[in-house]
Coordinates of C-alpha atoms in Angstrom, one line a residue:
Chain A
X1 CA -12.8 -36.0 -5.6
X2 CA -15.3 -33.2 -5.2
X3 CA -17.1 -35.0 -2.4
X4 CA -13.8 -35.6 -0.7
X5 CA -12.9 -31.9 -0.9
X6 CA -16.2 -30.8 0.6
X7 CA -16.0 -33.6 3.2
X8 CA -12.6 -32.2 4.4
X9 CA -13.9 -28.6 4.3
X10 CA -17.0 -29.4 6.2
X11 CA -14.9 -31.3 8.8
X12 CA -12.6 -28.4 9.3
X13 CA -15.5 -26.0 9.8
X14 CA -17.1 -28.5 12.3
X15 CA -13.8 -28.7 14.3
X16 CA -13.4 -24.9 14.4
X17 CA -17.1 -24.5 15.4
X18 CA -17.4 -27.2 18.1
X19 CA -13.7 -26.9 19.2
X20 CA -13.3 -30.3 20.9
X21 CA -9.9 -29.6 22.5
X22 CA -10.8 -29.3 26.2
X23 CA -7.9 -29.4 28.7
X24 CA -5.4 -30.8 26.1
X25 CA -7.7 -33.8 25.4
X26 CA -9.7 -34.4 22.3
X27 CA -13.3 -35.2 22.6
X28 CA -13.8 -38.4 20.4
X29 CA -17.6 -38.2 20.4
X30 CA -17.6 -34.8 18.8
X31 CA -15.1 -35.9 16.2
X32 CA -17.2 -38.9 15.2
X33 CA -20.3 -36.8 15.1
X34 CA -18.4 -34.3 12.9
X35 CA -17.3 -37.1 10.5
X36 CA -20.9 -38.3 10.1
X37 CA -22.2 -34.8 9.6
X38 CA -19.6 -33.8 7.0
X39 CA -20.1 -37.1 5.2
X40 CA -23.8 -36.5 4.9
X41 CA -23.3 -32.9 3.7
X42 CA -20.7 -34.0 1.1
X43 CA -22.8 -36.7 -0.3
X44 CA -26.2 -34.9 -0.3
X45 CA -25.2 -31.4 -1.2
X46 CA -22.0 -31.6 -3.4
X47 CA -24.1 -30.7 -6.4
X48 CA -25.3 -27.4 -5.1
X49 CA -21.8 -26.4 -3.8
X50 CA -19.4 -24.5 -6.1
X51 CA -18.2 -26.5 -9.1
X52 CA -14.7 -25.1 -8.7
X53 CA -13.7 -27.5 -5.9
X54 CA -10.0 -27.5 -7.1
X55 CA -9.6 -24.0 -5.6
X56 CA -9.5 -25.5 -2.1
X57 CA -6.7 -28.0 -2.8
X58 CA -4.4 -26.0 -5.0
X59 CA -1.6 -24.3 -3.0
X60 CA -0.9 -21.7 -5.8
X61 CA -4.6 -20.6 -5.8
X62 CA -4.7 -20.5 -2.0
X63 CA -1.5 -18.4 -2.0
X64 CA -3.0 -15.9 -4.4
X65 CA -6.2 -15.8 -2.3
X66 CA -4.2 -15.0 0.8
X67 CA -2.4 -12.2 -1.1
X68 CA -5.8 -11.0 -2.3
X69 CA -7.2 -10.7 1.3
X70 CA -5.1 -7.7 2.4
X71 CA -5.9 -5.9 -0.8
X72 CA -9.6 -6.5 -0.3
X73 CA -9.3 -5.4 3.3
X74 CA -7.6 -2.1 2.3
X75 CA -10.4 -1.3 -0.1
X76 CA -13.0 -2.2 2.5
X77 CA -11.5 0.3 4.9
X78 CA -11.3 3.0 2.2
X79 CA -14.9 2.2 1.3
X80 CA -16.1 2.7 4.9
X81 CA -14.3 6.0 5.3
X82 CA -15.9 7.1 2.0
X83 CA -19.4 6.1 3.1
X84 CA -18.8 7.8 6.5
X85 CA -17.7 11.0 4.7
X86 CA -20.7 11.0 2.4
X87 CA -23.1 10.2 5.2
X88 CA -21.9 12.9 7.6
X89 CA -21.3 15.6 5.1
X90 CA -24.0 18.3 5.4
X91 CA -24.7 18.5 1.7
X92 CA -24.4 14.8 1.0
X93 CA -22.0 14.8 -2.1
X94 CA -23.5 11.9 -4.0
X95 CA -24.2 11.5 -7.8
X96 CA -25.6 8.0 -8.0
X97 CA -26.4 5.9 -11.0
X98 CA -26.2 2.4 -12.4
X99 CA -23.4 1.7 -14.9
X100 CA -22.2 -1.4 -16.7
X101 CA -18.8 -3.1 -16.4
X102 CA -17.4 -5.9 -18.3
X103 CA -15.4 -8.8 -16.8
X104 CA -13.2 -11.5 -18.4
X105 CA -13.9 -14.0 -15.6
X106 CA -15.8 -17.0 -16.8
X107 CA -16.3 -19.3 -13.8
X108 CA -19.3 -18.9 -11.6
X109 CA -17.3 -18.6 -8.4
X110 CA -15.0 -16.1 -10.0
X111 CA -17.9 -13.8 -11.0
X112 CA -19.5 -14.2 -7.6
X113 CA -16.3 -13.2 -5.9
X114 CA -15.8 -10.2 -8.2
X115 CA -19.4 -9.1 -7.6
X116 CA -19.1 -9.4 -3.8
X117 CA -15.7 -7.6 -3.9
X118 CA -17.3 -4.8 -5.9
X119 CA -20.1 -4.5 -3.4
X120 CA -17.6 -4.2 -0.5
X121 CA -15.4 -1.5 -2.1
X122 CA -15.7 2.3 -2.4
X123 CA -19.1 3.6 -3.6
X124 CA -20.1 0.6 -5.7
X125 CA -22.8 -2.1 -5.3
X126 CA -23.5 -4.9 -7.8
X127 CA -27.2 -5.0 -8.8
X128 CA -27.3 -7.7 -11.3
X129 CA -25.1 -10.0 -13.4
X130 CA -26.0 -10.0 -17.1
X131 CA -25.0 -12.1 -20.1
X132 CA -21.4 -12.2 -21.5
X133 CA -19.7 -11.1 -18.3
X134 CA -21.6 -7.8 -17.9
X135 CA -22.1 -6.6 -14.4
X136 CA -24.6 -3.9 -13.5
X137 CA -23.1 -1.8 -10.7
X138 CA -24.8 1.0 -8.7
X139 CA -22.1 3.7 -8.3
X140 CA -22.7 6.3 -5.7
X141 CA -20.5 8.9 -7.4
X142 CA -20.6 8.3 -11.1
X143 CA -17.4 9.6 -12.8
X144 CA -17.7 7.9 -16.2
X145 CA -20.4 6.1 -18.1
X146 CA -18.3 4.6 -20.9
X147 CA -18.0 0.8 -20.4
X148 CA -14.3 0.7 -20.8
X149 CA -13.6 3.5 -18.4
X150 CA -16.0 2.0 -15.7
X151 CA -14.4 -1.4 -16.1
X152 CA -11.0 0.2 -15.5
X153 CA -12.1 2.1 -12.5
X154 CA -14.2 -0.5 -10.8
X155 CA -13.4 -4.0 -11.9
X156 CA -9.7 -4.2 -12.9
X157 CA -8.2 -3.8 -9.5
X158 CA -9.7 -7.2 -8.4
X159 CA -9.7 -9.1 -11.7
X160 CA -6.0 -9.5 -11.8
X161 CA -6.0 -11.4 -8.5
X162 CA -9.3 -13.2 -9.1
X163 CA -8.1 -14.6 -12.4
X164 CA -5.2 -16.2 -10.6
X165 CA -7.4 -17.7 -8.0
X166 CA -10.5 -18.8 -9.9
X167 CA -9.5 -19.3 -13.6
Chain B
X1 CA -2.8 -5.7 26.6
X2 CA -4.9 -8.1 24.5
X3 CA -8.0 -6.8 26.4
X4 CA -7.1 -3.2 25.5
X5 CA -6.6 -4.1 21.8
X6 CA -9.8 -6.1 21.8
X7 CA -11.9 -3.4 23.3
X8 CA -10.4 -0.8 21.0
X9 CA -11.4 -2.9 18.0
X10 CA -14.9 -3.4 19.5
X11 CA -15.3 0.4 19.9
X12 CA -14.2 1.2 16.4
X13 CA -16.5 -1.5 15.1
X14 CA -19.5 -0.1 16.9
X15 CA -18.6 3.4 15.6
X16 CA -18.6 2.1 12.0
X17 CA -22.0 0.5 12.7
X18 CA -23.4 3.8 14.0
X19 CA -22.1 5.7 11.0
X20 CA -23.6 3.1 8.7
X21 CA -27.0 3.6 10.4
X22 CA -26.7 7.3 10.0
X23 CA -26.0 6.8 6.3
X24 CA -29.0 4.4 6.2
X25 CA -31.3 7.1 7.4
X26 CA -29.8 10.1 5.5
X27 CA -29.3 8.6 2.0
X28 CA -32.2 9.2 -0.4
X29 CA -33.1 5.8 -2.1
X30 CA -32.9 2.1 -1.4
X31 CA -29.7 1.6 -3.5
X32 CA -27.7 4.3 -1.7
X33 CA -29.0 3.1 1.6
X34 CA -27.8 -0.4 0.8
X35 CA -24.3 0.9 0.1
X36 CA -24.1 2.4 3.6
X37 CA -25.7 -0.6 5.2
X38 CA -23.5 -3.3 3.6
X39 CA -20.2 -1.6 3.7
X40 CA -20.3 -0.1 7.2
X41 CA -22.1 -2.9 8.8
X42 CA -19.8 -5.5 7.3
X43 CA -16.6 -3.8 8.5
X44 CA -18.2 -2.8 11.8
X45 CA -19.4 -6.2 12.7
X46 CA -16.2 -7.9 11.5
X47 CA -14.1 -5.5 13.7
X48 CA -16.4 -6.2 16.6
X49 CA -16.0 -10.0 16.2
X50 CA -12.3 -9.6 15.7
X51 CA -12.2 -7.6 19.0
X52 CA -14.1 -10.3 20.7
X53 CA -11.7 -12.9 19.4
X54 CA -8.6 -11.0 20.6
X55 CA -10.1 -10.1 24.0
X56 CA -11.1 -13.7 24.7
X57 CA -7.7 -15.1 23.8
X58 CA -7.3 -18.5 22.2
X59 CA -10.1 -21.0 22.6
X60 CA -13.5 -21.9 21.3
X61 CA -15.0 -18.4 21.5
X62 CA -12.3 -16.9 19.3
X63 CA -12.5 -19.7 16.8
X64 CA -16.3 -19.2 16.5
X65 CA -15.9 -15.4 16.2
X66 CA -13.3 -15.9 13.3
X67 CA -15.6 -18.3 11.5
X68 CA -18.5 -15.8 11.9
X69 CA -16.3 -13.1 10.2
X70 CA -15.8 -15.4 7.2
X71 CA -19.6 -16.0 6.9
X72 CA -20.5 -12.3 7.3
X73 CA -18.0 -11.3 4.6
X74 CA -19.5 -14.0 2.3
X75 CA -23.2 -13.4 2.9
X76 CA -23.6 -9.7 3.5
X77 CA -22.8 -8.5 -0.1
X78 CA -24.8 -11.4 -1.5
X79 CA -27.8 -10.3 0.6
X80 CA -27.3 -6.7 -0.6
X81 CA -27.2 -7.9 -4.2
X82 CA -30.4 -9.8 -3.7
X83 CA -32.2 -6.9 -2.1
X84 CA -31.0 -4.5 -4.8
X85 CA -32.1 -6.8 -7.6
X86 CA -35.4 -7.5 -5.9
X87 CA -36.1 -3.8 -5.4
X88 CA -35.4 -3.1 -9.0
X89 CA -37.6 -5.9 -10.3
X90 CA -40.4 -4.7 -8.0
X91 CA -40.1 -1.3 -9.6
X92 CA -38.4 0.9 -7.0
X93 CA -37.1 3.9 -8.9
X94 CA -33.7 5.4 -8.5
X95 CA -33.3 8.7 -6.8
X96 CA -34.5 11.6 -9.0
X97 CA -31.1 13.2 -9.2
X98 CA -29.4 10.0 -10.3
X99 CA -27.0 10.4 -13.3
X100 CA -27.5 7.3 -15.4
X101 CA -29.4 4.0 -15.3
X102 CA -27.9 1.6 -17.8
X103 CA -29.7 -1.3 -16.2
X104 CA -33.1 0.1 -16.9
X105 CA -32.0 1.0 -20.5
X106 CA -30.9 -2.6 -21.1
X107 CA -34.1 -4.1 -19.7
X108 CA -36.1 -1.7 -21.9
X109 CA -34.1 -2.8 -25.0
X110 CA -34.5 -6.4 -24.1
X111 CA -38.3 -6.1 -23.8
X112 CA -38.5 -4.1 -27.0
X113 CA -36.6 -6.8 -28.8
X114 CA -38.9 -9.5 -27.3
X115 CA -42.1 -7.7 -28.3
X116 CA -40.8 -7.0 -31.9
X117 CA -39.8 -10.7 -32.3
X118 CA -43.2 -11.7 -31.0
X119 CA -44.9 -9.2 -33.4
X120 CA -43.0 -10.6 -36.4

């Protein structure tokens, strides 16, 4: 099952990348090469690919992921305006520091997605993932050092979506 | 019309890239600089690629540009995380006016526990 999912995924990426639809016809050679390539990838590398393969075939999870994307995009834009403001301000209003936050996500992919989302959102950058769902986050403008307060300010806004996608 | 939208997106993307680079130069230490580099360069490059996709219309170039957006969004924060962790393990200090460093505290606690268990 896992190999099949990654085979399909690799084949989709191959089609999008090589784009064999020239003049309304489909290039069979490219398709066959893609089938072989994705089969090799699925058989050889399925062990190092994410363990949560069911994410890619569950409509509910894909739906919540699609809902999550605009939210993430909004925070990315806010983050960029924030960085631009701090970078261009003459006095550079930054109070950096590394704080801890706690997450309830347990799957590897979920924690990875949360860490990457935190990195892309206003003023925060994940430095390391510790034990028991602790994330160390570099915060450019530290407003709280208490672990519950930081979790509420940094992590909670994504966790709600990511739990539905990855757990 | 698609060309105008595409070139507008490319312009905004390049502007964000430029601001990110200004931040990269102005911020004081490696962690703050990574913040500017990852955020602005991710959005800037993604907007640039989206602009290319829209300007070129449907076809192979747009498809490749859109796949590149996915890969950049996935890899850029991961690379920043790797650089930040690597810099910390190497011993790069935080900026002198930094407020807290809970990561350093936890590492110190860990090593103290290790040495005390070894001593016992």
